[in-house]
């Protein structure tokens, strides 16, 4: 029996290298868990039939001395990252049965290393949501309490790792879609600096915000996966050569208390304060900071993102792929196809985006939002001259009940209130498990660091794992 | 906002909506817009738009790509002689 609960990438690699078990054994162990748990949790939309074949290939690589860090490691992939020849649909009806015609950049890199793709995971439709309830393929349940949501939009990937159905997983972040489910499921989630990971082969939501992002049970696992997928790619003009700055072993943590004076659950707040004490005791200097522009991050986000959504989703018209609905004219077919294919949240965002980009409203919303975005970028640039990290709770509440907030879009959006600043500013951030509520639901804190300072986050994250 | 504004936007976005859907969207949009409106209290005159973003250029070159033409064509909802087929436009 492989101890999956305490398994890390490094332990698994070591064991496979020493011949204690093979990649096939490891994949089988996860597949067994999937068989037992996935029906209830609905983390995977599809388990790949060739998972064991991939594992066999990885075993060959190991045997031939070609093992790298990710060789033979079972990984779950969110349903908006393309794997050539496999279905990929962003959990939307409009992409039902779509088969990817090429590999995403990150998939290509992981294939070279011989990682084992176990399956594709459930998500909010087109990554639009914070609870994995807008999927066209049913909700995903939180393994800590199956009456609660796992967070979202990368809820399936989070649950796959949290319930030991994969060792690590990839999700995507546009505004907290990895950190928030990591928080709800008790995992580490990293939001990389914008541009560190190529977006080529990801189904786009908001191009100026989207980033592929790793989940792990430990900081080290998230780090290894991040190292495996980062890098410049000519297919994504916003990707940049890996310019990771070595950790400065920073000791100054800024806390913008004014951002979470209200609306934060008491247990979250108490746990946050305890975490701050622990960091203080471990020798970190805690300072109060003010981020006056950043309090507008979520409002800015809900203008810029829908604008990009309405543009991106215009390509789904039933002409080149997906199910087409019959109509009287081309225009009629577009409308019928899109009405049948898009769920409620996708429609909402398309409509808001169309509104903020329309003549007469463009200046008041979209243009103004970009101005404020620049101010938020500057604000972080300046604050990181004074502090090494910015610390907040990851989410205002622990995991909420299934069905909650579904009829109140703004209440759902507010789940990502602390996630938004990092996406808007393009900086990096990490969500770290920080304890449990009385009802045994995971709690989480989040560190943000300046562009390209992922190593600092791994550093402080590992330190926090020791002291929490 | 009124129902007719929703209808106008739906027309632009090419989405067909029932009356109930229009009503729901109207109330959702009003809620969302009243939330995002808070950015109007920011004094943007103080913000200098300093763009440090730059364009990435590359030469046009013919290169082999990983795309599978067959996989792309196979997925056309309707096709003829390897082309996508749609209803008559003119």
PDB file of N, CA and C in Angstrom, chain B residues 10-80:
ATOM      1  N   UNK B  10     -28.436  41.795 -25.994  1.00  0.00           N
ATOM      2  CA  UNK B  10     -28.560  40.398 -26.398  1.00  0.00           C
ATOM      3  C   UNK B  10     -28.435  40.274 -27.914  1.00  0.00           C
ATOM      4  N   UNK B  11     -28.955  41.256 -28.609  1.00  0.00           N
ATOM      5  CA  UNK B  11     -28.847  41.260 -30.066  1.00  0.00           C
ATOM      6  C   UNK B  11     -27.370  41.399 -30.477  1.00  0.00           C
ATOM      7  N   UNK B  12     -26.665  42.325 -29.817  1.00  0.00           N
ATOM      8  CA  UNK B  12     -25.238  42.516 -30.111  1.00  0.00           C
ATOM      9  C   UNK B  12     -24.432  41.260 -29.780  1.00  0.00           C
ATOM     10  N   UNK B  13     -24.807  40.609 -28.678  1.00  0.00           N
ATOM     11  CA  UNK B  13     -24.053  39.434 -28.220  1.00  0.00           C
ATOM     12  C   UNK B  13     -24.549  38.154 -28.895  1.00  0.00           C
ATOM     13  N   UNK B  14     -25.561  38.272 -29.718  1.00  0.00           N
ATOM     14  CA  UNK B  14     -26.146  37.131 -30.431  1.00  0.00           C
ATOM     15  C   UNK B  14     -26.579  36.028 -29.478  1.00  0.00           C
ATOM     16  N   UNK B  15     -27.444  36.434 -28.563  1.00  0.00           N
ATOM     17  CA  UNK B  15     -28.028  35.469 -27.633  1.00  0.00           C
ATOM     18  C   UNK B  15     -29.543  35.662 -27.650  1.00  0.00           C
ATOM     19  N   UNK B  16     -30.255  34.551 -27.752  1.00  0.00           N
ATOM     20  CA  UNK B  16     -31.715  34.607 -27.765  1.00  0.00           C
ATOM     21  C   UNK B  16     -32.209  34.401 -26.337  1.00  0.00           C
ATOM     22  N   UNK B  17     -33.131  35.242 -25.892  1.00  0.00           N
ATOM     23  CA  UNK B  17     -33.586  35.150 -24.498  1.00  0.00           C
ATOM     24  C   UNK B  17     -35.106  35.140 -24.409  1.00  0.00           C
ATOM     25  N   UNK B  18     -35.607  34.364 -23.456  1.00  0.00           N
ATOM     26  CA  UNK B  18     -37.044  34.407 -23.183  1.00  0.00           C
ATOM     27  C   UNK B  18     -37.318  35.622 -22.296  1.00  0.00           C
ATOM     28  N   UNK B  19     -38.581  35.952 -22.125  1.00  0.00           N
ATOM     29  CA  UNK B  19     -38.918  37.127 -21.314  1.00  0.00           C
ATOM     30  C   UNK B  19     -38.418  36.956 -19.879  1.00  0.00           C
ATOM     31  N   UNK B  20     -38.592  35.761 -19.325  1.00  0.00           N
ATOM     32  CA  UNK B  20     -38.109  35.512 -17.961  1.00  0.00           C
ATOM     33  C   UNK B  20     -36.606  35.690 -17.865  1.00  0.00           C
ATOM     34  N   UNK B  21     -35.905  35.167 -18.866  1.00  0.00           N
ATOM     35  CA  UNK B  21     -34.446  35.311 -18.868  1.00  0.00           C
ATOM     36  C   UNK B  21     -34.042  36.777 -18.954  1.00  0.00           C
ATOM     37  N   UNK B  22     -34.779  37.526 -19.744  1.00  0.00           N
ATOM     38  CA  UNK B  22     -34.477  38.961 -19.853  1.00  0.00           C
ATOM     39  C   UNK B  22     -34.665  39.652 -18.508  1.00  0.00           C
ATOM     40  N   UNK B  23     -35.764  39.307 -17.847  1.00  0.00           N
ATOM     41  CA  UNK B  23     -36.044  39.927 -16.538  1.00  0.00           C
ATOM     42  C   UNK B  23     -34.964  39.598 -15.527  1.00  0.00           C
ATOM     43  N   UNK B  24     -34.569  38.304 -15.498  1.00  0.00           N
ATOM     44  CA  UNK B  24     -33.512  37.908 -14.564  1.00  0.00           C
ATOM     45  C   UNK B  24     -32.206  38.618 -14.872  1.00  0.00           C
ATOM     46  N   UNK B  25     -31.870  38.677 -16.167  1.00  0.00           N
ATOM     47  CA  UNK B  25     -30.622  39.341 -16.552  1.00  0.00           C
ATOM     48  C   UNK B  25     -30.651  40.814 -16.181  1.00  0.00           C
ATOM     49  N   UNK B  26     -31.788  41.431 -16.360  1.00  0.00           N
ATOM     50  CA  UNK B  26     -31.909  42.842 -16.018  1.00  0.00           C
ATOM     51  C   UNK B  26     -31.588  43.051 -14.538  1.00  0.00           C
ATOM     52  N   UNK B  27     -32.175  42.236 -13.690  1.00  0.00           N
ATOM     53  CA  UNK B  27     -31.938  42.455 -12.260  1.00  0.00           C
ATOM     54  C   UNK B  27     -30.501  42.075 -11.877  1.00  0.00           C
ATOM     55  N   UNK B  28     -29.958  41.004 -12.494  1.00  0.00           N
ATOM     56  CA  UNK B  28     -28.548  40.645 -12.227  1.00  0.00           C
ATOM     57  C   UNK B  28     -27.612  41.763 -12.664  1.00  0.00           C
ATOM     58  N   UNK B  29     -27.868  42.296 -13.849  1.00  0.00           N
ATOM     59  CA  UNK B  29     -26.973  43.329 -14.377  1.00  0.00           C
ATOM     60  C   UNK B  29     -27.032  44.594 -13.540  1.00  0.00           C
ATOM     61  N   UNK B  30     -28.217  44.923 -13.076  1.00  0.00           N
ATOM     62  CA  UNK B  30     -28.329  46.109 -12.225  1.00  0.00           C
ATOM     63  C   UNK B  30     -27.520  45.933 -10.944  1.00  0.00           C
ATOM     64  N   UNK B  31     -27.594  44.723 -10.386  1.00  0.00           N
ATOM     65  CA  UNK B  31     -26.828  44.422  -9.169  1.00  0.00           C
ATOM     66  C   UNK B  31     -25.330  44.531  -9.419  1.00  0.00           C
ATOM     67  N   UNK B  32     -24.881  43.933 -10.514  1.00  0.00           N
ATOM     68  CA  UNK B  32     -23.444  43.910 -10.818  1.00  0.00           C
ATOM     69  C   UNK B  32     -22.950  45.331 -11.126  1.00  0.00           C
ATOM     70  N   UNK B  33     -23.724  46.046 -11.935  1.00  0.00           N
ATOM     71  CA  UNK B  33     -23.297  47.409 -12.298  1.00  0.00           C
ATOM     72  C   UNK B  33     -23.274  48.326 -11.083  1.00  0.00           C
ATOM     73  N   UNK B  34     -24.213  48.132 -10.161  1.00  0.00           N
ATOM     74  CA  UNK B  34     -24.182  49.012  -8.991  1.00  0.00           C
ATOM     75  C   UNK B  34     -22.977  48.676  -8.109  1.00  0.00           C
ATOM     76  N   UNK B  35     -22.510  47.423  -8.172  1.00  0.00           N
ATOM     77  CA  UNK B  35     -21.275  47.094  -7.444  1.00  0.00           C
ATOM     78  C   UNK B  35     -20.041  47.720  -8.118  1.00  0.00           C
ATOM     79  N   UNK B  36     -19.933  47.528  -9.432  1.00  0.00           N
ATOM     80  CA  UNK B  36     -18.706  48.010 -10.089  1.00  0.00           C
ATOM     81  C   UNK B  36     -18.665  49.538 -10.226  1.00  0.00           C
ATOM     82  N   UNK B  37     -19.827  50.156 -10.091  1.00  0.00           N
ATOM     83  CA  UNK B  37     -19.893  51.623 -10.174  1.00  0.00           C
ATOM     84  C   UNK B  37     -19.003  52.330  -9.160  1.00  0.00           C
ATOM     85  N   UNK B  38     -18.631  51.610  -8.105  1.00  0.00           N
ATOM     86  CA  UNK B  38     -17.801  52.249  -7.075  1.00  0.00           C
ATOM     87  C   UNK B  38     -16.499  52.810  -7.652  1.00  0.00           C
ATOM     88  N   UNK B  39     -16.066  52.302  -8.804  1.00  0.00           N
ATOM     89  CA  UNK B  39     -14.812  52.858  -9.346  1.00  0.00           C
ATOM     90  C   UNK B  39     -15.002  54.299  -9.795  1.00  0.00           C
ATOM     91  N   UNK B  40     -16.268  54.724  -9.906  1.00  0.00           N
ATOM     92  CA  UNK B  40     -16.481  56.107 -10.324  1.00  0.00           C
ATOM     93  C   UNK B  40     -16.129  57.110  -9.225  1.00  0.00           C
ATOM     94  N   UNK B  41     -15.955  56.628  -7.995  1.00  0.00           N
ATOM     95  CA  UNK B  41     -15.551  57.547  -6.933  1.00  0.00           C
ATOM     96  C   UNK B  41     -14.034  57.753  -6.903  1.00  0.00           C
ATOM     97  N   UNK B  42     -13.292  56.971  -7.687  1.00  0.00           N
ATOM     98  CA  UNK B  42     -11.841  57.143  -7.715  1.00  0.00           C
ATOM     99  C   UNK B  42     -11.494  58.368  -8.546  1.00  0.00           C
ATOM    100  N   UNK B  43     -10.635  59.192  -8.002  1.00  0.00           N
ATOM    101  CA  UNK B  43     -10.190  60.357  -8.752  1.00  0.00           C
ATOM    102  C   UNK B  43      -9.091  59.934  -9.727  1.00  0.00           C
ATOM    103  N   UNK B  44      -9.494  59.648 -10.966  1.00  0.00           N
ATOM    104  CA  UNK B  44      -8.502  59.115 -11.899  1.00  0.00           C
ATOM    105  C   UNK B  44      -7.592  60.191 -12.477  1.00  0.00           C
ATOM    106  N   UNK B  45      -7.927  61.449 -12.227  1.00  0.00           N
ATOM    107  CA  UNK B  45      -7.055  62.511 -12.728  1.00  0.00           C
ATOM    108  C   UNK B  45      -5.663  62.393 -12.108  1.00  0.00           C
ATOM    109  N   UNK B  46      -5.627  61.839 -10.897  1.00  0.00           N
ATOM    110  CA  UNK B  46      -4.332  61.702 -10.205  1.00  0.00           C
ATOM    111  C   UNK B  46      -3.469  60.588 -10.806  1.00  0.00           C
ATOM    112  N   UNK B  47      -4.117  59.742 -11.584  1.00  0.00           N
ATOM    113  CA  UNK B  47      -3.392  58.567 -12.078  1.00  0.00           C
ATOM    114  C   UNK B  47      -2.817  58.849 -13.458  1.00  0.00           C
ATOM    115  N   UNK B  48      -1.510  58.788 -13.522  1.00  0.00           N
ATOM    116  CA  UNK B  48      -0.887  58.950 -14.829  1.00  0.00           C
ATOM    117  C   UNK B  48      -0.873  57.587 -15.499  1.00  0.00           C
ATOM    118  N   UNK B  49      -1.428  57.484 -16.700  1.00  0.00           N
ATOM    119  CA  UNK B  49      -1.379  56.178 -17.352  1.00  0.00           C
ATOM    120  C   UNK B  49       0.023  55.910 -17.904  1.00  0.00           C
ATOM    121  N   UNK B  50       0.841  55.285 -17.091  1.00  0.00           N
ATOM    122  CA  UNK B  50       2.195  54.970 -17.549  1.00  0.00           C
ATOM    123  C   UNK B  50       2.178  53.541 -18.073  1.00  0.00           C
ATOM    124  N   UNK B  51       2.321  53.422 -19.350  1.00  0.00           N
ATOM    125  CA  UNK B  51       2.300  52.084 -19.926  1.00  0.00           C
ATOM    126  C   UNK B  51       3.709  51.553 -20.045  1.00  0.00           C
ATOM    127  N   UNK B  52       3.971  50.488 -19.335  1.00  0.00           N
ATOM    128  CA  UNK B  52       5.288  49.895 -19.536  1.00  0.00           C
ATOM    129  C   UNK B  52       5.171  48.649 -20.402  1.00  0.00           C
ATOM    130  N   UNK B  53       3.939  48.346 -20.800  1.00  0.00           N
ATOM    131  CA  UNK B  53       3.754  47.187 -21.654  1.00  0.00           C
ATOM    132  C   UNK B  53       4.250  47.516 -23.058  1.00  0.00           C
ATOM    133  N   UNK B  54       4.802  46.526 -23.712  1.00  0.00           N
ATOM    134  CA  UNK B  54       5.267  46.763 -25.074  1.00  0.00           C
ATOM    135  C   UNK B  54       4.823  45.609 -25.965  1.00  0.00           C
ATOM    136  N   UNK B  55       4.798  45.891 -27.247  1.00  0.00           N
ATOM    137  CA  UNK B  55       4.417  44.846 -28.183  1.00  0.00           C
ATOM    138  C   UNK B  55       5.547  43.866 -28.414  1.00  0.00           C
ATOM    139  N   UNK B  56       5.176  42.630 -28.628  1.00  0.00           N
ATOM    140  CA  UNK B  56       6.158  41.614 -28.987  1.00  0.00           C
ATOM    141  C   UNK B  56       5.980  41.337 -30.483  1.00  0.00           C
ATOM    142  N   UNK B  57       7.013  41.553 -31.220  1.00  0.00           N
ATOM    143  CA  UNK B  57       6.925  41.356 -32.667  1.00  0.00           C
ATOM    144  C   UNK B  57       7.676  40.101 -33.076  1.00  0.00           C
ATOM    145  N   UNK B  58       7.260  39.545 -34.165  1.00  0.00           N
ATOM    146  CA  UNK B  58       8.062  38.480 -34.752  1.00  0.00           C
ATOM    147  C   UNK B  58       7.877  38.508 -36.262  1.00  0.00           C
ATOM    148  N   UNK B  59       8.850  37.949 -36.958  1.00  0.00           N
ATOM    149  CA  UNK B  59       8.767  37.855 -38.403  1.00  0.00           C
ATOM    150  C   UNK B  59       7.723  36.811 -38.783  1.00  0.00           C
ATOM    151  N   UNK B  60       7.055  37.023 -39.891  1.00  0.00           N
ATOM    152  CA  UNK B  60       6.175  35.992 -40.440  1.00  0.00           C
ATOM    153  C   UNK B  60       7.034  34.931 -41.113  1.00  0.00           C
ATOM    154  N   UNK B  61       6.919  33.731 -40.628  1.00  0.00           N
ATOM    155  CA  UNK B  61       7.684  32.642 -41.227  1.00  0.00           C
ATOM    156  C   UNK B  61       6.762  31.444 -41.384  1.00  0.00           C
ATOM    157  N   UNK B  62       6.995  30.677 -42.407  1.00  0.00           N
ATOM    158  CA  UNK B  62       6.208  29.443 -42.554  1.00  0.00           C
ATOM    159  C   UNK B  62       6.919  28.341 -41.786  1.00  0.00           C
ATOM    160  N   UNK B  63       6.222  27.801 -40.828  1.00  0.00           N
ATOM    161  CA  UNK B  63       6.817  26.754 -39.992  1.00  0.00           C
ATOM    162  C   UNK B  63       5.826  25.637 -39.768  1.00  0.00           C
ATOM    163  N   UNK B  64       6.352  24.453 -39.480  1.00  0.00           N
ATOM    164  CA  UNK B  64       5.496  23.324 -39.124  1.00  0.00           C
ATOM    165  C   UNK B  64       4.855  23.608 -37.771  1.00  0.00           C
ATOM    166  N   UNK B  65       3.574  23.311 -37.674  1.00  0.00           N
ATOM    167  CA  UNK B  65       2.916  23.455 -36.379  1.00  0.00           C
ATOM    168  C   UNK B  65       2.319  22.118 -35.978  1.00  0.00           C
ATOM    169  N   UNK B  66       1.998  22.068 -34.712  1.00  0.00           N
ATOM    170  CA  UNK B  66       1.538  20.840 -34.102  1.00  0.00           C
ATOM    171  C   UNK B  66       0.057  20.555 -34.403  1.00  0.00           C
ATOM    172  N   UNK B  67      -0.646  21.559 -34.958  1.00  0.00           N
ATOM    173  CA  UNK B  67      -2.080  21.395 -35.191  1.00  0.00           C
ATOM    174  C   UNK B  67      -2.375  20.223 -36.110  1.00  0.00           C
ATOM    175  N   UNK B  68      -3.401  19.488 -35.766  1.00  0.00           N
ATOM    176  CA  UNK B  68      -3.814  18.417 -36.635  1.00  0.00           C
ATOM    177  C   UNK B  68      -4.979  18.899 -37.487  1.00  0.00           C
ATOM    178  N   UNK B  69      -4.712  19.081 -38.774  1.00  0.00           N
ATOM    179  CA  UNK B  69      -5.746  19.557 -39.692  1.00  0.00           C
ATOM    180  C   UNK B  69      -6.945  18.623 -39.713  1.00  0.00           C
ATOM    181  N   UNK B  70      -6.652  17.324 -39.692  1.00  0.00           N
ATOM    182  CA  UNK B  70      -7.749  16.351 -39.743  1.00  0.00           C
ATOM    183  C   UNK B  70      -8.656  16.482 -38.529  1.00  0.00           C
ATOM    184  N   UNK B  71      -7.994  16.618 -37.359  1.00  0.00           N
ATOM    185  CA  UNK B  71      -8.793  16.732 -36.132  1.00  0.00           C
ATOM    186  C   UNK B  71      -9.668  17.985 -36.165  1.00  0.00           C
ATOM    187  N   UNK B  72      -9.132  19.031 -36.768  1.00  0.00           N
ATOM    188  CA  UNK B  72      -9.903  20.274 -36.859  1.00  0.00           C
ATOM    189  C   UNK B  72     -11.099  20.065 -37.793  1.00  0.00           C
ATOM    190  N   UNK B  73     -10.823  19.480 -38.966  1.00  0.00           N
ATOM    191  CA  UNK B  73     -11.890  19.312 -39.968  1.00  0.00           C
ATOM    192  C   UNK B  73     -12.964  18.342 -39.510  1.00  0.00           C
ATOM    193  N   UNK B  74     -12.520  17.286 -38.830  1.00  0.00           N
ATOM    194  CA  UNK B  74     -13.464  16.277 -38.336  1.00  0.00           C
ATOM    195  C   UNK B  74     -14.570  16.892 -37.483  1.00  0.00           C
ATOM    196  N   UNK B  75     -14.234  18.027 -36.855  1.00  0.00           N
ATOM    197  CA  UNK B  75     -15.170  18.565 -35.871  1.00  0.00           C
ATOM    198  C   UNK B  75     -16.124  19.616 -36.416  1.00  0.00           C
ATOM    199  N   UNK B  76     -16.025  19.911 -37.703  1.00  0.00           N
ATOM    200  CA  UNK B  76     -16.978  20.860 -38.283  1.00  0.00           C
ATOM    201  C   UNK B  76     -18.390  20.291 -38.120  1.00  0.00           C
ATOM    202  N   UNK B  77     -19.306  21.080 -37.564  1.00  0.00           N
ATOM    203  CA  UNK B  77     -20.679  20.585 -37.443  1.00  0.00           C
ATOM    204  C   UNK B  77     -21.284  20.247 -38.813  1.00  0.00           C
ATOM    205  N   UNK B  78     -20.908  21.022 -39.822  1.00  0.00           N
ATOM    206  CA  UNK B  78     -21.378  20.744 -41.164  1.00  0.00           C
ATOM    207  C   UNK B  78     -20.255  21.122 -42.118  1.00  0.00           C
ATOM    208  N   UNK B  79     -19.999  20.262 -43.100  1.00  0.00           N
ATOM    209  CA  UNK B  79     -18.892  20.594 -43.997  1.00  0.00           C
ATOM    210  C   UNK B  79     -19.155  20.056 -45.398  1.00  0.00           C
ATOM    211  N   UNK B  80     -18.390  20.594 -46.321  1.00  0.00           N
ATOM    212  CA  UNK B  80     -18.444  20.112 -47.694  1.00  0.00           C
ATOM    213  C   UNK B  80     -17.055  20.290 -48.293  1.00  0.00           C
TER     214      UNK B  80
END
